[in-house]
Short mmCIF file of C-alpha atoms in Angstrom, two decimals:
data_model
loop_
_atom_site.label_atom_id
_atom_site.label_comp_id
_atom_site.label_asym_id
_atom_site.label_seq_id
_atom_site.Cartn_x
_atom_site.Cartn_y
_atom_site.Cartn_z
CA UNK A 200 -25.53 -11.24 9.73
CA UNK A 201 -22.45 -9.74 11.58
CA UNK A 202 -20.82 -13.08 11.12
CA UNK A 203 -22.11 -14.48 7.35
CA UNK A 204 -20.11 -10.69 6.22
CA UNK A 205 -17.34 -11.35 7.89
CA UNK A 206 -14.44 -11.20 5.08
CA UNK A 207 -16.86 -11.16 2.83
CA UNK A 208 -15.40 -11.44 -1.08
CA UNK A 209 -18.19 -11.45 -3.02
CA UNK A 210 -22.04 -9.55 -3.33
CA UNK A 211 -23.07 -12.97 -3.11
CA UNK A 212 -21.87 -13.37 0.88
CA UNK A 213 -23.42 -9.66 1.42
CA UNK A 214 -26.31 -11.37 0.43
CA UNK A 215 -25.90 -14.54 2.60
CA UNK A 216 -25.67 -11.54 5.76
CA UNK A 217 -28.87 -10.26 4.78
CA UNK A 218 -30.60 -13.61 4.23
CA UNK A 219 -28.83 -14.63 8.32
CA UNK A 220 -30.30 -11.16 9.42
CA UNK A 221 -33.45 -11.74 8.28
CA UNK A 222 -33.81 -15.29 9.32
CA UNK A 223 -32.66 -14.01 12.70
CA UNK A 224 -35.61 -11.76 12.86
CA UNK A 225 -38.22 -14.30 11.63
CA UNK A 226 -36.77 -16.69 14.62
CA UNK A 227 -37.04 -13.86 17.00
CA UNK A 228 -39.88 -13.04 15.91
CA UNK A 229 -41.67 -16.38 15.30
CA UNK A 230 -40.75 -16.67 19.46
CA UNK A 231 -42.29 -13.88 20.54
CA UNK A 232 -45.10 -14.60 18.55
CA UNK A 233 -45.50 -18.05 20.40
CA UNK A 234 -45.01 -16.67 23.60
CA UNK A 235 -48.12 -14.39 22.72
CA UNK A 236 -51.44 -16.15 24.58
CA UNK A 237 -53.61 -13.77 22.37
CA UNK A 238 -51.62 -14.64 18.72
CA UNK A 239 -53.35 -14.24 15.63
CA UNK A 240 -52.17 -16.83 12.68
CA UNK A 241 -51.97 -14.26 10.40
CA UNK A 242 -49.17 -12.52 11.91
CA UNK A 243 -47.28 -15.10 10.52
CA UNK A 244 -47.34 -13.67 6.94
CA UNK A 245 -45.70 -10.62 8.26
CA UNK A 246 -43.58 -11.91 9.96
CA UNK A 247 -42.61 -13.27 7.19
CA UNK A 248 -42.70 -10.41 4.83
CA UNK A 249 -40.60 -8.08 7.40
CA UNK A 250 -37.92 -10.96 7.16
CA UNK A 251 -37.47 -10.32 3.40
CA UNK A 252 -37.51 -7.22 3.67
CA UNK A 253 -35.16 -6.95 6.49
CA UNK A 254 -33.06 -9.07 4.60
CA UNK A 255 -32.76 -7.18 1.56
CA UNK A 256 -32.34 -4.08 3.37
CA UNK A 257 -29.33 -5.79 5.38
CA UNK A 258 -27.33 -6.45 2.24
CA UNK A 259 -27.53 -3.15 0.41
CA UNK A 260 -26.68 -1.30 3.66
CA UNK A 261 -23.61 -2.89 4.16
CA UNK A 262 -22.55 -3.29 1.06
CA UNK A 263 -23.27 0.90 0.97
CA UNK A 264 -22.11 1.40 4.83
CA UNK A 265 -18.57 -0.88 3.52
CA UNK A 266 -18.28 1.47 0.28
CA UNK A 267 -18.92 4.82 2.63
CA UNK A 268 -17.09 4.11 5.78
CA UNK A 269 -14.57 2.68 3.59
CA UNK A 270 -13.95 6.56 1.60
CA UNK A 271 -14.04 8.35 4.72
CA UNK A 272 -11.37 6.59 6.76
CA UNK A 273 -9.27 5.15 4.36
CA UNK A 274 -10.48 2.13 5.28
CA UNK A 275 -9.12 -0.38 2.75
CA UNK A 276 -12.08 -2.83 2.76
CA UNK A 277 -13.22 -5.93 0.72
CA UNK A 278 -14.92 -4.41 -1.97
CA UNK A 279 -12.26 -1.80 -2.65
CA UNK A 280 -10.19 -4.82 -3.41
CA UNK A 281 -12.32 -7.14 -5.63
CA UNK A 282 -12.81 -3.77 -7.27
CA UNK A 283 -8.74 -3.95 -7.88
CA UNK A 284 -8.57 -7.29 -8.42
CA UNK A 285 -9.96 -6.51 -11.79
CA UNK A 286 -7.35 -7.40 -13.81
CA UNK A 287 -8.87 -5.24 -16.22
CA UNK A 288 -7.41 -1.92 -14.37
CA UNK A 289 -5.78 0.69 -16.29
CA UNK A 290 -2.20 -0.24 -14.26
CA UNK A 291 -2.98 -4.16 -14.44
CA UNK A 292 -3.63 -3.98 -18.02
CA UNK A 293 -0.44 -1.65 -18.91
CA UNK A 294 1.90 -4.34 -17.10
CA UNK A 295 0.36 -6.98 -19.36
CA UNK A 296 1.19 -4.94 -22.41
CA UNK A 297 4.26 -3.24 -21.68
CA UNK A 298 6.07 -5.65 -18.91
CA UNK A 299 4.20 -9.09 -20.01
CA UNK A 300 7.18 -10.69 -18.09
CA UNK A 301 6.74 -9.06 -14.66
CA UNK A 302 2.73 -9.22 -15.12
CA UNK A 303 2.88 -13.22 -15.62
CA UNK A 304 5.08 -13.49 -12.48
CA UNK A 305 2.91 -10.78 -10.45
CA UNK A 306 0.16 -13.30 -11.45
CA UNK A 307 2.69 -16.59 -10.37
CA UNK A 308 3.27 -14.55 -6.82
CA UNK A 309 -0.48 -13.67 -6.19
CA UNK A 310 -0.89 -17.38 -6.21
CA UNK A 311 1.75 -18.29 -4.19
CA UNK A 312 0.86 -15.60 -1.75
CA UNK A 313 -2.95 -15.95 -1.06
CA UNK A 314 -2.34 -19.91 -0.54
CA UNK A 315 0.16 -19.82 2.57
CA UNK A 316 -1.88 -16.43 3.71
CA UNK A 317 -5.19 -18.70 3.55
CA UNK A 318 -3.39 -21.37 5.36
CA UNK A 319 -2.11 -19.72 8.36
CA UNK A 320 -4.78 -17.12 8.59
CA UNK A 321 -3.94 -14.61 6.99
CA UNK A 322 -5.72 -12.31 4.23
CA UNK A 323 -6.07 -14.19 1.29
CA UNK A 324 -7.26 -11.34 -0.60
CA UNK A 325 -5.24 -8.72 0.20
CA UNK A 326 -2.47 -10.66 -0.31
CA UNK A 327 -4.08 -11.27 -3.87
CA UNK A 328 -4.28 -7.92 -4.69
CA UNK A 329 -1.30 -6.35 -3.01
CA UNK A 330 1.02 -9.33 -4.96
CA UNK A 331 -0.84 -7.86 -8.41
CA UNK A 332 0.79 -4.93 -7.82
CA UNK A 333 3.92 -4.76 -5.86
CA UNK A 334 6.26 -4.50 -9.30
CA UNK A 335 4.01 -2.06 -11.13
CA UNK A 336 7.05 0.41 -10.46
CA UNK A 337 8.81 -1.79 -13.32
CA UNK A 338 6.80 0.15 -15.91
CA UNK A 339 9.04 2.52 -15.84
CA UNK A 340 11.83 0.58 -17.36
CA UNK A 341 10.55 -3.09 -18.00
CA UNK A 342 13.81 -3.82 -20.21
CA UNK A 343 15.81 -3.38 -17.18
CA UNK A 344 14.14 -6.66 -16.00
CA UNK A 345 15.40 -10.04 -16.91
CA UNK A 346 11.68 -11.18 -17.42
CA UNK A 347 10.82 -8.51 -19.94
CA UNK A 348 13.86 -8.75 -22.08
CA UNK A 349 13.80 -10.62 -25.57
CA UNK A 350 17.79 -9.70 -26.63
CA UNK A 351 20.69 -8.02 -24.82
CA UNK A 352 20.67 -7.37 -21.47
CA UNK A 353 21.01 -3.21 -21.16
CA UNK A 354 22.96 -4.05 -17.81
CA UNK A 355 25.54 -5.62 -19.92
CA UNK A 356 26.87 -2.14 -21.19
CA UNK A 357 26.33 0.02 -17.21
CA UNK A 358 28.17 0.45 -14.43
CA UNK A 359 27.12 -1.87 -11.59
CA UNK A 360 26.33 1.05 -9.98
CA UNK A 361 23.72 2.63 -12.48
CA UNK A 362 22.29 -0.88 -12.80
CA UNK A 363 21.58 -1.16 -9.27
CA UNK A 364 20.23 2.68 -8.77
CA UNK A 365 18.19 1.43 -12.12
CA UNK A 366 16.65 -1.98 -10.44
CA UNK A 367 15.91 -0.07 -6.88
CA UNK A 368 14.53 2.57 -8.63
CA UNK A 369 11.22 0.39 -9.34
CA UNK A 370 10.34 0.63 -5.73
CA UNK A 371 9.99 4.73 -6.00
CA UNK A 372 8.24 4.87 -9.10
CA UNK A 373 5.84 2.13 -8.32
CA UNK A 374 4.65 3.91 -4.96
CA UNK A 375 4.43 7.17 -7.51
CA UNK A 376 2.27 5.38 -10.18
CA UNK A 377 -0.10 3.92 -6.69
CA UNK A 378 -0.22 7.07 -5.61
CA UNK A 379 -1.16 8.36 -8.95
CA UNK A 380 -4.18 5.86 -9.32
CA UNK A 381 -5.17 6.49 -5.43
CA UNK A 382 -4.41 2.78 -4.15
CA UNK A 383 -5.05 2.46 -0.61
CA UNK A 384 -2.09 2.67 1.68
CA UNK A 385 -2.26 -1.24 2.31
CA UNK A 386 -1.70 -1.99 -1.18
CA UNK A 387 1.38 0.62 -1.46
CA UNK A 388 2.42 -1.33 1.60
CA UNK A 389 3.01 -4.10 -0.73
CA UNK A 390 5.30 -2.30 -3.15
CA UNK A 391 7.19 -0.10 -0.38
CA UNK A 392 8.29 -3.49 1.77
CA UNK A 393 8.80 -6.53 -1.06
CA UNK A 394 12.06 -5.95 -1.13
CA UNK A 395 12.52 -4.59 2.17
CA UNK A 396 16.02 -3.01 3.22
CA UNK A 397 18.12 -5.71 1.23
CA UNK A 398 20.69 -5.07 -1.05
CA UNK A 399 20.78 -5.67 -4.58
CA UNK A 400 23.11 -8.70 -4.28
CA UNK A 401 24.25 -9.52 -7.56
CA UNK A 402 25.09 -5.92 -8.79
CA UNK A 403 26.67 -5.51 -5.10
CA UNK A 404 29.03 -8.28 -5.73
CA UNK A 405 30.01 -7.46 -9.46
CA UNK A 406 30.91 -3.80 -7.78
CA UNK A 407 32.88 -5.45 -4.97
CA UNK A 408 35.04 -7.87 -7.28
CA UNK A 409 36.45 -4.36 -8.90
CA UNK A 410 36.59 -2.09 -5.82
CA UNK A 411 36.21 -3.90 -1.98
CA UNK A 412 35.68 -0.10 -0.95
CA UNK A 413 31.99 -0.06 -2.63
CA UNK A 414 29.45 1.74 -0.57
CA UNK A 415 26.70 -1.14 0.41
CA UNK A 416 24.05 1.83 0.37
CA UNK A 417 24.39 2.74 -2.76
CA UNK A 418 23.19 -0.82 -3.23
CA UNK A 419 20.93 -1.22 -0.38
CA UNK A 420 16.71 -0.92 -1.13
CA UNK A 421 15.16 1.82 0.84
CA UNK A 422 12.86 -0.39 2.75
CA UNK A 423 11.10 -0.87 5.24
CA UNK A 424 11.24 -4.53 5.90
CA UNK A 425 7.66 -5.75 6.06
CA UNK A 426 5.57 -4.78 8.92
CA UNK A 427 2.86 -6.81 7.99
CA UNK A 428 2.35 -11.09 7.51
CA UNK A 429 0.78 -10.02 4.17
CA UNK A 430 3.75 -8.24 3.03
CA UNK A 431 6.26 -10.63 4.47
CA UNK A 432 4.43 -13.37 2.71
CA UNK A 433 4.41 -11.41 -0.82
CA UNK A 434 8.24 -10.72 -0.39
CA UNK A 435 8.81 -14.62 0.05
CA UNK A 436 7.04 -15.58 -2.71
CA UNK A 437 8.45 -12.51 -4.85
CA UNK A 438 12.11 -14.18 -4.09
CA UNK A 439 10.73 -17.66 -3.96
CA UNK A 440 9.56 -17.59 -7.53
CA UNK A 441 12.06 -16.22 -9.12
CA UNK A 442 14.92 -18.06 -7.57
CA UNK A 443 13.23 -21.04 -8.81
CA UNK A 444 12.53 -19.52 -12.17
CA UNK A 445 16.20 -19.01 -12.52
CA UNK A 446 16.80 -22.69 -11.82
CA UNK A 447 17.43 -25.06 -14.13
CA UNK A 448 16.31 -28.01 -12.11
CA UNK A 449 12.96 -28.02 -11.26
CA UNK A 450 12.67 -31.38 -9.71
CA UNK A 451 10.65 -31.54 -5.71
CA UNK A 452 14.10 -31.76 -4.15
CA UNK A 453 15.92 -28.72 -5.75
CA UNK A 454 12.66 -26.71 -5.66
CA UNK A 455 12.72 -27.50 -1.38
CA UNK A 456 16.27 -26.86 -1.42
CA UNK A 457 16.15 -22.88 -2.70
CA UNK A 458 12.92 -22.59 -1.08
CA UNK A 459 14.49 -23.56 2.33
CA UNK A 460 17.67 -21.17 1.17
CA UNK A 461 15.58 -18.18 0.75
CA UNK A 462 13.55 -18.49 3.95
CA UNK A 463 16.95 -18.76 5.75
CA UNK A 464 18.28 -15.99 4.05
CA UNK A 465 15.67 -13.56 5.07
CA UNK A 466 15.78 -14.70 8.12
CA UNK A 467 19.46 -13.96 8.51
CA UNK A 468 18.97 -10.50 7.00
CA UNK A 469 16.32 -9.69 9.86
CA UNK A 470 13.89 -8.33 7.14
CA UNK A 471 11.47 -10.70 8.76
CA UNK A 472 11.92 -8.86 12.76
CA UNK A 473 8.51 -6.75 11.92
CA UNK A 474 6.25 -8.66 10.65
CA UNK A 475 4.57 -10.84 13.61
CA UNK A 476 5.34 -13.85 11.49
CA UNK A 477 5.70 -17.04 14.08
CA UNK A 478 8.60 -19.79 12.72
CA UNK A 479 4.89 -22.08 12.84
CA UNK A 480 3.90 -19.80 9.98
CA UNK A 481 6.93 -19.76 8.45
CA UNK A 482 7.16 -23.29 7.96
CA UNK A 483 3.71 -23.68 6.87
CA UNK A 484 3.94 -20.94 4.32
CA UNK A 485 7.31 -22.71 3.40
CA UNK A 486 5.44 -25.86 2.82
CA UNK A 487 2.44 -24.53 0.93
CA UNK A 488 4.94 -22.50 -0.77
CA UNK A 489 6.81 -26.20 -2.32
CA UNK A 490 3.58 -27.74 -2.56
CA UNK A 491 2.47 -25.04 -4.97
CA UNK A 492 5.74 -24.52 -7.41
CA UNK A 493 6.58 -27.83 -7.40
CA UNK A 494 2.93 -28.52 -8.97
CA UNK A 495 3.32 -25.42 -11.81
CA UNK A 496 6.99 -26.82 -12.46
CA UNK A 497 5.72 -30.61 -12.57
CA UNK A 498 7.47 -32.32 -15.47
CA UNK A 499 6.01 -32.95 -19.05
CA UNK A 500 5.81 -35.99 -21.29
CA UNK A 501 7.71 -34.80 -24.75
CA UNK A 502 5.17 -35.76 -27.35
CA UNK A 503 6.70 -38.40 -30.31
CA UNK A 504 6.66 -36.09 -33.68
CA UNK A 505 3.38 -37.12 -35.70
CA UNK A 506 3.45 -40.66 -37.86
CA UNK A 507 3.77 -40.46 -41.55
CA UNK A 508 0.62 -42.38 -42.30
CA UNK A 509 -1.03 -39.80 -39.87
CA UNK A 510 -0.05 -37.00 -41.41
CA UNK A 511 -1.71 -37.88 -44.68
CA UNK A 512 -4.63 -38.76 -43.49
CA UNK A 513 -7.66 -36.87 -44.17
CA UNK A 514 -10.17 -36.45 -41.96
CA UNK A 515 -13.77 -37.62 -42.04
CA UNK A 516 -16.19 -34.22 -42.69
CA UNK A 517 -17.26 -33.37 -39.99
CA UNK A 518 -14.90 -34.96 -37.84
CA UNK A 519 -12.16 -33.06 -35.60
CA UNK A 520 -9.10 -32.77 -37.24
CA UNK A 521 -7.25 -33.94 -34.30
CA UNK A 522 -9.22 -36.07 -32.40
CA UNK A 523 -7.17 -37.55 -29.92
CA UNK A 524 -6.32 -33.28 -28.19
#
């Protein structure tokens, strides 16, 4: 039983546990029984009987011992995150209404993230969740993001300076609005260390081009760099996304290419010291990492414009007006 909930993600596999627990206990049972020189055939039927019931009992203790154990010790466990894998949740649905952008690429990371974390052993589900919401902080200003903004860019008119304080800013007031709807410290893990202690490069740069003397902390993210394989995976893919978002070539070889640039780059940084990650992983979550964004950029046939003769045909009642989608 110990084994069959182990990672469990679903009431279904709490269920499995009690059905292993309570075959367990008909097997030990059903031995002792046979070893019994004065055994009665109907002891079988209990036996039987105390199996169900020991099986049913199994999985609503644990699911209730998980839920319990899990409030009193801050103990972020499996069912407190399908519970925020809802993407119902008050804070999942306000990013899909109010930062659509940043909630489509939350959803584009979370993918990213739990397939290299299932590959090298990490937890898928966490990772999941935690991806969800590591940018929730960008409800605070969404224009300020390039994925949320349908016109000019506000950055356009500010001060590098302002419009780096602006972008790092997100960090803060996500871990306010997690702290605000009581996630567990392992999900604020995710927004406190995607970014890391990196600077804001391209604001950095635009500030350095007018004054050399500019102050690299005023441009620098608070951190820390991720302590964890599950945040270090979720700031890869964070980066990893959108660098090949902002491409305009989206062919296998230039998606490998900024891949391979962004792994390096972290790597030169040292934001990946903390994190336990072996350069085994890295490379397999680098592969997985391709595998994936080279499938959801794969290219598209461009469909010839309808025929004339098409167009004016009518069809058949009860026919489907376009039967060939």
């Amino acid at each position: 039983g110990v084994f069959a909930a182990t990672r469990a993600q679903a009431l279904a596999q709490y269920g499995l546990a009690g059905i292993a627990a309570g075959v367990s206990g008909l097997l030990a049972g059903a031995a002792i029984w046979l070893l019994d020189p004065q055994r009665v055939t109907d002891q079988l039927g209990w036996l039987a009987l105390a199996a169900l019931v020991t099986a049913a009992l199994v999985a609503v203790i644990t699911i209730g011992a998980f839920s319990l154990l899990g409030a009193l010790f801050g103990i972020t466990t499996p069912m407190r995150l399908l519970e925020l894998a809802q993407l119902q949740r008050p804070l999942l649905r306000r990013l899909q209404e109010e930062a659509p952008g940043t909630f489509h690429h939350s959803l584009l990371v979370a993918t990213l993230s739990e397939r290299a974390a299932a590959q090298i052993g990490a937890d898928p589900l966490l990772v999941r969740v935690g991806a969800y919401y590591h940018d929730i902080g960008k409800l605070n200003r969404p224009a300020m993001f390039i994925e949320n903004q349908d016109g000019p860019n506000p950055h356009e008119n500010l001060e590098p300076s302002e419009s780096a304080r602006l972008i790092i800013e997100h960090v803060e007031r996500g871990d306010d609005l997690a702290r605000r709807d009581r996630l567990p410290p392992r999900i604020r893990d995710f927004i406190l260390e995607h970014h890391g202690s990196r600077r804001v490069a391209f604001f950095y740069r635009k500030a350095a081009m007018s004054d050399p003397r500019v102050d690299p902390h005023d441009y620098t993210y608070p951190g820390p760099p991720p302590q964890s394989r599950e945040t270090a995976i979720v700031m890869l893919a964070d980066s990893c996304e959108a660098v090949v978002r902002a491409s305009g070539e989206h062919d296998a070889d230039r998606i490998g290419m900024l891949i391979d640039g962004v792994f390096d780059e972290r790597l030169r940084e040292r934001q990946l010291d903390h994190c336990d990650l072996t350069l085994s992983e890295l490379r397999q979550i680098s592969a997985s990492f391709k595998q994936t964004l080279v499938g959801a950029h794969h290219q598209r046939i461009e469909y010839p414009p309808a025929a004339q003769a098409e167009l004016q045909a009518t069809p058949r009642e009860g026919s489907p007006a376009n039967p060939a989608l």
